[in-house]
Amino acid sequence: MNNETKAADTLKWMAWTATIVGVLLFVFNVSDFRSENFPLMVSIGFLIAGMNIFLLSTVFRLMNIRKQEV
């Protein structure tokens, strides 16, 4: 396993962690849906961050595949 694959796997686990934390915070704070609800805003941030980290993980994997083809 090379460094790019390790980095992609690490990013994937970080993304899952951020997404799960975001979902848990969202479930417990969704009843008070307003912009002053700080935990709700943090949960939305975790959900967005999780999706962005998933995207980076995919990019790392695709860069690794591209490097092996060339």
Tab-separated table of N, CA, C and O in Angstrom:
chain	number	residue	atom	x	y	z
A	1	MET	N	0.853	-1.176	0.000
A	1	MET	CA	0.000	0.000	0.000
A	1	MET	C	0.895	1.233	0.000
A	1	MET	O	1.768	1.374	0.833
A	2	ASN	N	0.685	2.137	-0.950
A	2	ASN	CA	1.538	3.309	-1.046
A	2	ASN	C	0.967	4.476	-0.235
A	2	ASN	O	-0.108	4.396	0.345
A	3	ASN	N	1.712	5.582	-0.207
A	3	ASN	CA	1.330	6.731	0.612
A	3	ASN	C	0.029	7.379	0.148
A	3	ASN	O	-0.744	7.861	0.972
A	4	GLU	N	-0.201	7.407	-1.170
A	4	GLU	CA	-1.434	8.018	-1.663
A	4	GLU	C	-2.660	7.230	-1.214
A	4	GLU	O	-3.683	7.800	-0.856
A	5	THR	N	-2.558	5.922	-1.231
A	5	THR	CA	-3.670	5.083	-0.788
A	5	THR	C	-3.892	5.238	0.709
A	5	THR	O	-5.036	5.311	1.164
A	6	LYS	N	-2.806	5.317	1.474
A	6	LYS	CA	-2.936	5.527	2.919
A	6	LYS	C	-3.589	6.873	3.203
A	6	LYS	O	-4.444	6.983	4.088
A	7	ALA	N	-3.185	7.896	2.465
A	7	ALA	CA	-3.776	9.224	2.654
A	7	ALA	C	-5.258	9.207	2.311
A	7	ALA	O	-6.082	9.792	3.021
A	8	ALA	N	-5.629	8.537	1.225
A	8	ALA	CA	-7.030	8.456	0.830
A	8	ALA	C	-7.848	7.699	1.874
A	8	ALA	O	-8.971	8.103	2.202
A	9	ASP	N	-7.306	6.618	2.410
A	9	ASP	CA	-8.016	5.862	3.445
A	9	ASP	C	-8.172	6.683	4.728
A	9	ASP	O	-9.227	6.658	5.360
A	10	THR	N	-7.128	7.410	5.093
A	10	THR	CA	-7.195	8.260	6.280
A	10	THR	C	-8.242	9.349	6.096
A	10	THR	O	-9.041	9.616	7.004
A	11	LEU	N	-8.265	9.958	4.931
A	11	LEU	CA	-9.273	10.980	4.654
A	11	LEU	C	-10.674	10.393	4.674
A	11	LEU	O	-11.626	11.037	5.139
A	12	LYS	N	-10.815	9.169	4.174
A	12	LYS	CA	-12.134	8.526	4.178
A	12	LYS	C	-12.630	8.331	5.611
A	12	LYS	O	-13.789	8.628	5.915
A	13	TRP	N	-11.760	7.879	6.509
A	13	TRP	CA	-12.168	7.680	7.902
A	13	TRP	C	-12.445	9.002	8.602
A	13	TRP	O	-13.358	9.109	9.419
A	14	MET	N	-11.661	10.026	8.276
A	14	MET	CA	-11.930	11.349	8.835
A	14	MET	C	-13.277	11.877	8.352
A	14	MET	O	-14.023	12.499	9.117
A	15	ALA	N	-13.596	11.619	7.095
A	15	ALA	CA	-14.874	12.060	6.538
A	15	ALA	C	-16.035	11.354	7.223
A	15	ALA	O	-17.043	11.987	7.558
A	16	TRP	N	-15.898	10.045	7.417
A	16	TRP	CA	-16.959	9.310	8.110
A	16	TRP	C	-17.140	9.833	9.524
A	16	TRP	O	-18.271	9.982	10.004
A	17	THR	N	-16.049	10.112	10.202
A	17	THR	CA	-16.124	10.625	11.570
A	17	THR	C	-16.824	11.979	11.599
A	17	THR	O	-17.726	12.199	12.420
A	18	ALA	N	-16.429	12.885	10.719
A	18	ALA	CA	-17.053	14.207	10.677
A	18	ALA	C	-18.535	14.105	10.333
A	18	ALA	O	-19.370	14.804	10.923
A	19	THR	N	-18.881	13.230	9.407
A	19	THR	CA	-20.279	13.074	9.014
A	19	THR	C	-21.119	12.502	10.149
A	19	THR	O	-22.229	12.983	10.413
A	20	ILE	N	-20.597	11.508	10.833
A	20	ILE	CA	-21.339	10.903	11.950
A	20	ILE	C	-21.519	11.900	13.087
A	20	ILE	O	-22.606	12.015	13.662
A	21	VAL	N	-20.470	12.656	13.415
A	21	VAL	CA	-20.585	13.688	14.452
A	21	VAL	C	-21.628	14.722	14.035
A	21	VAL	O	-22.467	15.144	14.844
A	22	GLY	N	-21.590	15.127	12.773
A	22	GLY	CA	-22.570	16.088	12.275
A	22	GLY	C	-23.987	15.574	12.369
A	22	GLY	O	-24.900	16.303	12.776
A	23	VAL	N	-24.202	14.320	12.002
A	23	VAL	CA	-25.544	13.734	12.069
A	23	VAL	C	-26.029	13.663	13.509
A	23	VAL	O	-27.185	14.000	13.809
A	24	LEU	N	-25.163	13.228	14.414
A	24	LEU	CA	-25.570	13.129	15.821
A	24	LEU	C	-25.911	14.500	16.397
A	24	LEU	O	-26.931	14.655	17.084
A	25	LEU	N	-25.076	15.492	16.132
A	25	LEU	CA	-25.381	16.838	16.611
A	25	LEU	C	-26.670	17.370	15.986
A	25	LEU	O	-27.474	18.026	16.654
A	26	PHE	N	-26.867	17.088	14.714
A	26	PHE	CA	-28.058	17.555	14.016
A	26	PHE	C	-29.321	16.944	14.615
A	26	PHE	O	-30.309	17.642	14.841
A	27	VAL	N	-29.295	15.654	14.875
A	27	VAL	CA	-30.477	14.964	15.407
A	27	VAL	C	-30.878	15.534	16.767
A	27	VAL	O	-32.066	15.719	17.042
A	28	PHE	N	-29.888	15.854	17.602
A	28	PHE	CA	-30.205	16.331	18.943
A	28	PHE	C	-30.534	17.822	18.998
A	28	PHE	O	-31.035	18.300	20.017
A	29	ASN	N	-30.265	18.575	17.935
A	29	ASN	CA	-30.488	20.019	17.974
A	29	ASN	C	-31.408	20.548	16.903
A	29	ASN	O	-31.577	21.756	16.776
A	30	VAL	N	-32.044	19.689	16.133
A	30	VAL	CA	-32.871	20.136	15.018
A	30	VAL	C	-34.198	20.737	15.483
A	30	VAL	O	-34.810	21.524	14.757
A	31	SER	N	-34.638	20.434	16.684
A	31	SER	CA	-35.937	20.926	17.138
A	31	SER	C	-35.956	22.444	17.290
A	31	SER	O	-36.998	23.072	17.112
A	32	ASP	N	-34.818	23.035	17.618
A	32	ASP	CA	-34.730	24.487	17.765
A	32	ASP	C	-34.005	25.045	16.543
A	32	ASP	O	-32.848	25.424	16.593
A	33	PHE	N	-34.722	25.098	15.414
A	33	PHE	CA	-34.101	25.444	14.133
A	33	PHE	C	-34.087	26.960	13.941
A	33	PHE	O	-35.044	27.561	13.474
A	34	ARG	N	-32.979	27.581	14.347
A	34	ARG	CA	-32.781	29.012	14.136
A	34	ARG	C	-31.285	29.288	14.081
A	34	ARG	O	-30.465	28.475	14.492
A	35	SER	N	-30.924	30.436	13.568
A	35	SER	CA	-29.506	30.733	13.348
A	35	SER	C	-28.739	30.955	14.646
A	35	SER	O	-27.514	30.860	14.665
A	36	GLU	N	-29.415	31.245	15.744
A	36	GLU	CA	-28.729	31.429	17.028
A	36	GLU	C	-28.399	30.110	17.722
A	36	GLU	O	-27.711	30.098	18.742
A	37	ASN	N	-28.881	29.003	17.179
A	37	ASN	CA	-28.624	27.680	17.762
A	37	ASN	C	-27.228	27.227	17.318
A	37	ASN	O	-27.041	26.638	16.252
A	38	PHE	N	-26.238	27.500	18.153
A	38	PHE	CA	-24.845	27.225	17.797
A	38	PHE	C	-24.569	25.740	17.533
A	38	PHE	O	-23.926	25.409	16.535
A	39	PRO	N	-25.035	24.813	18.386
A	39	PRO	CA	-24.781	23.390	18.077
A	39	PRO	C	-25.367	22.940	16.740
A	39	PRO	O	-24.767	22.127	16.040
A	40	LEU	N	-26.510	23.492	16.357
A	40	LEU	CA	-27.098	23.143	15.065
A	40	LEU	C	-26.230	23.651	13.919
A	40	LEU	O	-25.989	22.937	12.945
A	41	MET	N	-25.719	24.862	14.047
A	41	MET	CA	-24.847	25.405	13.005
A	41	MET	C	-23.536	24.621	12.915
A	41	MET	O	-23.012	24.382	11.825
A	42	VAL	N	-23.020	24.191	14.054
A	42	VAL	CA	-21.806	23.364	14.062
A	42	VAL	C	-22.079	22.025	13.391
A	42	VAL	O	-21.247	21.525	12.621
A	43	SER	N	-23.250	21.451	13.649
A	43	SER	CA	-23.579	20.156	13.027
A	43	SER	C	-23.670	20.292	11.508
A	43	SER	O	-23.188	19.414	10.785
A	44	ILE	N	-24.248	21.378	11.023
A	44	ILE	CA	-24.307	21.598	9.578
A	44	ILE	C	-22.898	21.766	9.020
A	44	ILE	O	-22.579	21.256	7.948
A	45	GLY	N	-22.039	22.444	9.761
A	45	GLY	CA	-20.643	22.583	9.346
A	45	GLY	C	-19.934	21.243	9.266
A	45	GLY	O	-19.165	20.988	8.334
A	46	PHE	N	-20.162	20.371	10.242
A	46	PHE	CA	-19.565	19.035	10.217
A	46	PHE	C	-20.060	18.233	9.014
A	46	PHE	O	-19.289	17.512	8.378
A	47	LEU	N	-21.343	18.348	8.694
A	47	LEU	CA	-21.885	17.629	7.540
A	47	LEU	C	-21.254	18.127	6.237
A	47	LEU	O	-20.879	17.317	5.375
A	48	ILE	N	-21.119	19.423	6.096
A	48	ILE	CA	-20.496	19.978	4.894
A	48	ILE	C	-19.026	19.583	4.827
A	48	ILE	O	-18.516	19.196	3.768
A	49	ALA	N	-18.336	19.660	5.963
A	49	ALA	CA	-16.915	19.279	5.996
A	49	ALA	C	-16.740	17.804	5.656
A	49	ALA	O	-15.812	17.436	4.922
A	50	GLY	N	-17.614	16.949	6.158
A	50	GLY	CA	-17.529	15.519	5.858
A	50	GLY	C	-17.640	15.241	4.372
A	50	GLY	O	-16.880	14.448	3.812
A	51	MET	N	-18.559	15.925	3.708
A	51	MET	CA	-18.713	15.733	2.261
A	51	MET	C	-17.492	16.251	1.503
A	51	MET	O	-17.039	15.634	0.532
A	52	ASN	N	-16.929	17.362	1.940
A	52	ASN	CA	-15.724	17.888	1.286
A	52	ASN	C	-14.530	16.962	1.483
A	52	ASN	O	-13.722	16.783	0.570
A	53	ILE	N	-14.419	16.372	2.655
A	53	ILE	CA	-13.319	15.437	2.912
A	53	ILE	C	-13.491	14.183	2.060
A	53	ILE	O	-12.515	13.636	1.544
A	54	PHE	N	-14.742	13.716	1.893
A	54	PHE	CA	-14.998	12.588	0.985
A	54	PHE	C	-14.540	12.924	-0.428
A	54	PHE	O	-13.941	12.100	-1.118
A	55	LEU	N	-14.814	14.130	-0.858
A	55	LEU	CA	-14.397	14.569	-2.187
A	55	LEU	C	-12.874	14.537	-2.316
A	55	LEU	O	-12.335	14.040	-3.311
A	56	LEU	N	-12.171	15.031	-1.314
A	56	LEU	CA	-10.702	14.998	-1.346
A	56	LEU	C	-10.173	13.565	-1.364
A	56	LEU	O	-9.188	13.270	-2.044
A	57	SER	N	-10.810	12.686	-0.626
A	57	SER	CA	-10.405	11.283	-0.626
A	57	SER	C	-10.531	10.686	-2.025
A	57	SER	O	-9.640	9.967	-2.488
A	58	THR	N	-11.622	11.001	-2.706
A	58	THR	CA	-11.819	10.509	-4.067
A	58	THR	C	-10.772	11.083	-5.012
A	58	THR	O	-10.238	10.375	-5.872
A	59	VAL	N	-10.458	12.355	-4.850
A	59	VAL	CA	-9.437	12.985	-5.692
A	59	VAL	C	-8.087	12.308	-5.479
A	59	VAL	O	-7.362	12.045	-6.448
A	60	PHE	N	-7.729	12.010	-4.243
A	60	PHE	CA	-6.466	11.328	-3.967
A	60	PHE	C	-6.426	9.968	-4.657
A	60	PHE	O	-5.412	9.583	-5.233
A	61	ARG	N	-7.530	9.237	-4.590
A	61	ARG	CA	-7.574	7.926	-5.243
A	61	ARG	C	-7.447	8.056	-6.762
A	61	ARG	O	-6.735	7.288	-7.411
A	62	LEU	N	-8.147	9.011	-7.339
A	62	LEU	CA	-8.084	9.198	-8.789
A	62	LEU	C	-6.699	9.644	-9.234
A	62	LEU	O	-6.218	9.228	-10.288
A	63	MET	N	-6.045	10.492	-8.446
A	63	MET	CA	-4.679	10.915	-8.782
A	63	MET	C	-3.734	9.718	-8.745
A	63	MET	O	-2.844	9.604	-9.582
A	64	ASN	N	-3.945	8.820	-7.800
A	64	ASN	CA	-3.114	7.635	-7.688
A	64	ASN	C	-3.328	6.717	-8.891
A	64	ASN	O	-2.373	6.181	-9.454
A	65	ILE	N	-4.577	6.531	-9.315
A	65	ILE	CA	-4.872	5.698	-10.490
A	65	ILE	C	-4.250	6.318	-11.727
A	65	ILE	O	-3.641	5.628	-12.554
A	66	ARG	N	-4.373	7.618	-11.871
A	66	ARG	CA	-3.807	8.319	-13.025
A	66	ARG	C	-2.293	8.183	-13.057
A	66	ARG	O	-1.702	7.964	-14.111
A	67	LYS	N	-1.655	8.274	-11.889
A	67	LYS	CA	-0.191	8.156	-11.821
A	67	LYS	C	0.269	6.749	-12.220
A	67	LYS	O	1.265	6.576	-12.887
A	68	GLN	N	-0.506	5.730	-11.847
A	68	GLN	CA	-0.143	4.355	-12.175
A	68	GLN	C	-0.334	4.060	-13.659
A	68	GLN	O	0.361	3.228	-14.213
A	69	GLU	N	-1.297	4.737	-14.310
A	69	GLU	CA	-1.535	4.513	-15.737
A	69	GLU	C	-0.438	5.113	-16.606
A	69	GLU	O	-0.147	4.607	-17.667
A	70	VAL	N	0.131	6.207	-16.158
A	70	VAL	CA	1.129	6.913	-16.969
A	70	VAL	C	2.483	6.307	-16.840
A	70	VAL	O	2.898	5.409	-16.423
